Tab-separated table of C-alpha atoms in Angstrom:
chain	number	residue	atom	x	y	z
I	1	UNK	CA	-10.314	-18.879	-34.052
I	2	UNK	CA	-7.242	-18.376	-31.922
I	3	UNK	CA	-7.567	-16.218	-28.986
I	4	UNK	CA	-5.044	-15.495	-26.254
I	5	UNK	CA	-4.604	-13.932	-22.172
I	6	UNK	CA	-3.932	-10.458	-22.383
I	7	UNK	CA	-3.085	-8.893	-19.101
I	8	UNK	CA	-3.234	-4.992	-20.451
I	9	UNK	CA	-3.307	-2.983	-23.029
I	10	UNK	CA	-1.902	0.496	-22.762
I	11	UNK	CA	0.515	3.218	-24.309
I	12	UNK	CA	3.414	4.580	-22.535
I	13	UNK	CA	7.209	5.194	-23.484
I	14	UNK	CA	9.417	1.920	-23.736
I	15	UNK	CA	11.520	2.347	-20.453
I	16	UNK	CA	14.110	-0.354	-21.158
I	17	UNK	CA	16.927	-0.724	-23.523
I	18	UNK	CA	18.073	1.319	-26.329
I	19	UNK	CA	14.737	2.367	-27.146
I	20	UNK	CA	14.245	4.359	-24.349
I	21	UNK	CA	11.626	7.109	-24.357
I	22	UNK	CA	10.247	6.076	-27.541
I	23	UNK	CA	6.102	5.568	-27.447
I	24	UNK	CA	4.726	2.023	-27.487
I	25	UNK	CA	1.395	0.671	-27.195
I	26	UNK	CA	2.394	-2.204	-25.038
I	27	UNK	CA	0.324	-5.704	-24.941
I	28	UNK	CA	1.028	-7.904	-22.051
I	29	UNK	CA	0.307	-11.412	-22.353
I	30	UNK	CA	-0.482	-13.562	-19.576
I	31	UNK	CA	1.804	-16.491	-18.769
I	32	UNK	CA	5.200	-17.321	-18.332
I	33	UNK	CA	7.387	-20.634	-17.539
I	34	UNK	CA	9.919	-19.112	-15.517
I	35	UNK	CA	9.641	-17.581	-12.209
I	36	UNK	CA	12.517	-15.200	-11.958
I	37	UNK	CA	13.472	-13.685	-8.467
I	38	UNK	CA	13.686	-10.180	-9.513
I	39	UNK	CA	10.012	-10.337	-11.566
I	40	UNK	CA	8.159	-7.390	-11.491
I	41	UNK	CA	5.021	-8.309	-13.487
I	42	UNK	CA	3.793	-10.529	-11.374
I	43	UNK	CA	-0.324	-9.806	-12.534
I	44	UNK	CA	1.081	-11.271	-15.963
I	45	UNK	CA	2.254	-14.806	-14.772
I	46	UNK	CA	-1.064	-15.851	-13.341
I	47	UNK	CA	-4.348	-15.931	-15.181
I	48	UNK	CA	-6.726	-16.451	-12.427
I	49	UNK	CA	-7.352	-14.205	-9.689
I	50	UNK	CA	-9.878	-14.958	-6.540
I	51	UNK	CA	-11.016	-17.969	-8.152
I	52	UNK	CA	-12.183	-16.499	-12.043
I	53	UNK	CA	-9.978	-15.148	-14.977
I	54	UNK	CA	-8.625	-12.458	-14.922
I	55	UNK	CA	-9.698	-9.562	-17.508
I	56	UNK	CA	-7.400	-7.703	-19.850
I	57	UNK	CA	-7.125	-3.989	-18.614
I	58	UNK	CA	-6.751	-1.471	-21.708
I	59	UNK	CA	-6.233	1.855	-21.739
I	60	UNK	CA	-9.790	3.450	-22.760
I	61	UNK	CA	-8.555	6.083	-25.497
I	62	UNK	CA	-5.000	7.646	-26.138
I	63	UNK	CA	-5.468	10.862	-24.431
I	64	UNK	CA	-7.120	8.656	-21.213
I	65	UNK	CA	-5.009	6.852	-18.715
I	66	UNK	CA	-8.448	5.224	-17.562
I	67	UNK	CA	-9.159	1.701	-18.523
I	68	UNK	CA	-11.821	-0.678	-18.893
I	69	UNK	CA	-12.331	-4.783	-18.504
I	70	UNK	CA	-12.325	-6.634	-21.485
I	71	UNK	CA	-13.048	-10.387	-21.133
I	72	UNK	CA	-10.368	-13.226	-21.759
I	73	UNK	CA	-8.851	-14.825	-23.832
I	74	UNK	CA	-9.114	-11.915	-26.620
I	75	UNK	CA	-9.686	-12.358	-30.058
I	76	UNK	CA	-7.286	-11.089	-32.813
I	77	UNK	CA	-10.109	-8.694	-34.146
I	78	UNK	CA	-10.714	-7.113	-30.533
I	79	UNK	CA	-6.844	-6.926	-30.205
I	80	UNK	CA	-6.752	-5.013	-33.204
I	81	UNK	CA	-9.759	-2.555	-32.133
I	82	UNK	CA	-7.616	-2.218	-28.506
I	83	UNK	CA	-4.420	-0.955	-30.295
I	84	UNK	CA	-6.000	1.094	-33.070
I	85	UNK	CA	-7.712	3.625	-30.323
I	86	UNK	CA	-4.254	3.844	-28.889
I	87	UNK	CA	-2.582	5.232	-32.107
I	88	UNK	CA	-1.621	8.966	-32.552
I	89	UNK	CA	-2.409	11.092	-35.330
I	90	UNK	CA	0.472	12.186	-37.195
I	91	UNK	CA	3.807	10.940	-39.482
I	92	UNK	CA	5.427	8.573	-37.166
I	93	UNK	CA	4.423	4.776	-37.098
I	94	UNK	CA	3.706	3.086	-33.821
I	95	UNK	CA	5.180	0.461	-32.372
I	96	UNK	CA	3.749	-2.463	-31.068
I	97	UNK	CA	5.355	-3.746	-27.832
I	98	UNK	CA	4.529	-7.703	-27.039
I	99	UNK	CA	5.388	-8.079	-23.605
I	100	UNK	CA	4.420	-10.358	-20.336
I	101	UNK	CA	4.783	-12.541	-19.022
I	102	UNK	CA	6.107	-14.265	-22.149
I	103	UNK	CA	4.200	-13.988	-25.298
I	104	UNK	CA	6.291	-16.326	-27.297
I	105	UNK	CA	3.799	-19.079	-25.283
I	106	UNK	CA	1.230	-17.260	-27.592
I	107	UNK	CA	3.201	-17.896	-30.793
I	108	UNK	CA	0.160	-19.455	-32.845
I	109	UNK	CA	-2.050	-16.007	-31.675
I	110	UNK	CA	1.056	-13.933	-32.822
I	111	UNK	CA	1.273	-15.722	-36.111
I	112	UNK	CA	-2.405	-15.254	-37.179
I	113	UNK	CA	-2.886	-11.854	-35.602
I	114	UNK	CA	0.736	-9.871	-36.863
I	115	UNK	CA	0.258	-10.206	-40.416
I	116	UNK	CA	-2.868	-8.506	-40.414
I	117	UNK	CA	-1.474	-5.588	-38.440
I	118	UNK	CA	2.119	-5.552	-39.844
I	119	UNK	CA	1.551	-2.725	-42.403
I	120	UNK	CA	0.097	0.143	-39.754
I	121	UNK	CA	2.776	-0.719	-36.903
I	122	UNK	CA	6.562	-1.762	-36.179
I	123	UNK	CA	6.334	-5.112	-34.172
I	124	UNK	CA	8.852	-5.047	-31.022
I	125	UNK	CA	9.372	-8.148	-29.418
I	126	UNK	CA	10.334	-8.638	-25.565
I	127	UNK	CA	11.285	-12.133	-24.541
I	128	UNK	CA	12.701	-14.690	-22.676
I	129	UNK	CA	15.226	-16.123	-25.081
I	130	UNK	CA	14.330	-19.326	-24.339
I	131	UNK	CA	11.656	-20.609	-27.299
I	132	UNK	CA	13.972	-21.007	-30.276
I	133	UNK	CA	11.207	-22.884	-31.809
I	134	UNK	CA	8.318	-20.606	-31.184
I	135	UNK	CA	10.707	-17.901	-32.462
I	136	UNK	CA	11.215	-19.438	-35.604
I	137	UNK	CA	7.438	-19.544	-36.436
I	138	UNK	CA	7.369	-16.028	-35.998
I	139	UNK	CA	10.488	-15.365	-38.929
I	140	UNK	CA	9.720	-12.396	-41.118
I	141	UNK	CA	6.833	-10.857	-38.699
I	142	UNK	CA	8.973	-8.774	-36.154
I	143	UNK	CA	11.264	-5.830	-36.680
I	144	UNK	CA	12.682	-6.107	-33.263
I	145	UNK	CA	13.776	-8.520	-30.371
I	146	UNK	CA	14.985	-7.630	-27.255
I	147	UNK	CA	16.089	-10.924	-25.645
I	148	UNK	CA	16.816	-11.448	-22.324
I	149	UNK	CA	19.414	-14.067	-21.001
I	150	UNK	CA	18.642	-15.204	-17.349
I	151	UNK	CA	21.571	-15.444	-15.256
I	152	UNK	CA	20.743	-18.224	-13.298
I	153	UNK	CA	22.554	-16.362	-10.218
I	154	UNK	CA	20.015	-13.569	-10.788
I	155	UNK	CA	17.032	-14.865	-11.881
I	156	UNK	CA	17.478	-18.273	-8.870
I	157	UNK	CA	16.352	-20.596	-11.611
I	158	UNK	CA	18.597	-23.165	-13.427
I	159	UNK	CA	20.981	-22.103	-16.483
I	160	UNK	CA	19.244	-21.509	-20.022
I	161	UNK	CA	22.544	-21.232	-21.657
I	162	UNK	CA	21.576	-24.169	-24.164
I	163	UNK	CA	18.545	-22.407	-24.972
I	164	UNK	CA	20.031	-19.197	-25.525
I	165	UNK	CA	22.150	-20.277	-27.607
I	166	UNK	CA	19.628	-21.872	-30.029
I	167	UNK	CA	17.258	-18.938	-29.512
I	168	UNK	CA	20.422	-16.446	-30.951
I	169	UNK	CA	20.145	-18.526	-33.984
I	170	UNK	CA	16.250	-18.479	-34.497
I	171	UNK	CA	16.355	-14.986	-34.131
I	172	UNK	CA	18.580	-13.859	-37.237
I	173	UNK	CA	17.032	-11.661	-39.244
I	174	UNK	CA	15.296	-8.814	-37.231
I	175	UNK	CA	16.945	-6.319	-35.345
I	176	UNK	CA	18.309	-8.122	-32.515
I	177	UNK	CA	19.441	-6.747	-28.708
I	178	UNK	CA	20.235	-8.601	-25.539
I	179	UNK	CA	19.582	-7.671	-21.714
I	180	UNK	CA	20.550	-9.182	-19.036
I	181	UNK	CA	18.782	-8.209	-15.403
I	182	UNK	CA	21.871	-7.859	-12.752
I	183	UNK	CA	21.070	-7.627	-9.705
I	184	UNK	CA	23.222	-7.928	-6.056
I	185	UNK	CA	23.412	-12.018	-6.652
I	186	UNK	CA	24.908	-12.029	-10.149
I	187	UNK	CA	28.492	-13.617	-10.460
I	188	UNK	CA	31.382	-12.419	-12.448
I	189	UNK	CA	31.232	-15.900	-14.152
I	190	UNK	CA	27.703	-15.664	-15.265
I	191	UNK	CA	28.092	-12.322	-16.860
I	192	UNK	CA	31.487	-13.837	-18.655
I	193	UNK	CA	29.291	-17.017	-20.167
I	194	UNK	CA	26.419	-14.688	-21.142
I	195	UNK	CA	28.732	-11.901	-23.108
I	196	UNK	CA	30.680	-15.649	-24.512
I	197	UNK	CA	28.189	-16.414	-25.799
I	198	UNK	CA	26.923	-13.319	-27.348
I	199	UNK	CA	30.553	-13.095	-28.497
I	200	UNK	CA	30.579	-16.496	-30.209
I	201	UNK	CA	27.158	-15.983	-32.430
I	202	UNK	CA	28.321	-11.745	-33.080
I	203	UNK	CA	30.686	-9.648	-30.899
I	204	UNK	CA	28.569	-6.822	-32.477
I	205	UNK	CA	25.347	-7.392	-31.007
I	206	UNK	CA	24.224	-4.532	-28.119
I	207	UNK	CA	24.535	-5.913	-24.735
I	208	UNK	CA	22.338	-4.197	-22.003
I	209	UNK	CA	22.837	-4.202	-18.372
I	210	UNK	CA	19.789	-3.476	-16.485
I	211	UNK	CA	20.406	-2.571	-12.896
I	212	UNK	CA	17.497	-4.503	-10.877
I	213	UNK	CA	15.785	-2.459	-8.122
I	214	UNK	CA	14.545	-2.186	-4.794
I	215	UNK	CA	16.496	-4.975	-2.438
I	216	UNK	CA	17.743	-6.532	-5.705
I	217	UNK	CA	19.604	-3.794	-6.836
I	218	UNK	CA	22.992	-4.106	-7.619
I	219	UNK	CA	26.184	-2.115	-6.567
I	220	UNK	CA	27.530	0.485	-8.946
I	221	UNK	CA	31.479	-0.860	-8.564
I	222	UNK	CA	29.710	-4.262	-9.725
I	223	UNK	CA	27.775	-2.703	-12.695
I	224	UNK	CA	31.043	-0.950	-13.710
I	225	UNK	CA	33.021	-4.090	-13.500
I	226	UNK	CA	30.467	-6.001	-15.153
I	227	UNK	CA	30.579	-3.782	-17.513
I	228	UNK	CA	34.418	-3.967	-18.389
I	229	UNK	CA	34.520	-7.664	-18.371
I	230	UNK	CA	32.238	-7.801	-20.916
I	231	UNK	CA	33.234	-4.978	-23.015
I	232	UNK	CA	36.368	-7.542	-23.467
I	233	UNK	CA	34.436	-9.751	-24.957
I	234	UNK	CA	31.879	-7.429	-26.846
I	235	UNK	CA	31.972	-4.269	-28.841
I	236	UNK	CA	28.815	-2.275	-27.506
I	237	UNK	CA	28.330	-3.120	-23.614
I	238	UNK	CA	25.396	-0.488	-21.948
I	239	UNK	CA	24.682	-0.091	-18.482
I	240	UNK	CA	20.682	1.217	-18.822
I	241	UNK	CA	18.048	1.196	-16.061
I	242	UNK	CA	14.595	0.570	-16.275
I	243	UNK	CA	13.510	4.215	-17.154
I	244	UNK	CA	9.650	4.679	-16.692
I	245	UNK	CA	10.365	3.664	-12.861
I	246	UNK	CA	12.522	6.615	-12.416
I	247	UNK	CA	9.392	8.801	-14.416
I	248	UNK	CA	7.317	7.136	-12.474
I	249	UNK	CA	4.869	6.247	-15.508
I	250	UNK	CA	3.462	2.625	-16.789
């Protein structure tokens, strides 16, 4: 039976991109291949802490914001019990946030575990934008991707632009958006390439700018100009910061 590392399970409001303020019950996997400066989830790359594994934190009940341990790796049965006490009563169906660390490294999990919980909830996809491939095996079973492309003078790792590119492909089908963190280090040249690129598979596809924080935060003359160079390029250009850090909520 597959089984993956879950670093929490918990409901909140989506606090980046155009989604904004809309409720999620958000599932963090653990694991991720890159190690971006600017990372902020930290808890997810890691699975072992003072020498055992970690346990998956989920919120206890939708009207709680205590949790409780749940052993790793979880099963796609016990994933399914974690959400389902996190869904409201009433008209509107709940999305499902997969978030990390990257969950695309959990792409054989995703693919046994979403069809069985595709009819109750819309499936929202964060990611890299780097696993083309593992995106691919996932065709059909998400509504939406947001996609990140790492700005290699951002994120101090080497460029992905290669990877994006494929990943853009993969990706046709669902709804589709693409952030970009900026923080103080990110070059006019490196937001050019990214909204090129974006221009090159659809000049039509949103294009967030999310203002890092803390000592990585950018200017707001660079934000602006960033955000004119690429609206040259690109037809919907947003400058939109990570929201449930200015509520102060999960």
């Amino acid at each position: 039976m597959k089984s993956a590392l879950i670093n929490e399970v918990f409901a909140s409001v989506q606090g980046e991109g155009p989604w904004v303020g809309q409720r999620h019950i958000f599932v963090r996997f653990i694991g991720c291949d890159l190690r971006c400066a600017y990372c902020d989830t930290p808890d997810a790359v890691k699975s072992v802490v003072d020498g055992g594994q970690q346990p998956c934190l989920a919120q206890a009940s939708a009207g709680s914001f205590e949790r409780e341990q749940v052993s790793n790796p979880v099963i796609p049965s016990a994933l399914t019990n974690l959400c389902a006490r996190l869904v409201l009563p009433g008209p509107s169906r709940p999305v499902v946030s997969l978030t990390g660390g990257e969950p695309l490294l959990h792409h054989e999990f995703l693919a046994a575990w979403i069809p069985s919980v595709k009819a109750q909830y819309r499936i929202y996809l964060e990611t890299s934008g780097i696993h083309h491939a593992h995106m691919r095996d996932l065709a059909g079973l998400v509504d939406v991707v947001s996609m990140d492309i790492k700005l290699p003078s951002a994120t101090g790792e080497r460029a992905r632009w290669d990877e994006h590119r494929q990943f853009l492909s993969a990706a046709a089908g669902p709804l589709l958006f693409v952030k970009t963190v900026v923080t103080r280090a990110a070059t006019d040249e490196d937001i050019e390439r990214a909204a090129r690129l974006l221009a090159e598979h659809d000049r039509r596809i949103l294009f967030v700018l999310q203002p890092a924080g803390g000592a990585f935060a950018p200017e707001p003359k660079d934000l602006l100009r960033f955000q004119h160079l690429s609206l040259s390029l690109l037809e919907d250009v947003r400058v939109i910061p990570q929201v449930h850090k200015v509520l102060g909520i999960p």
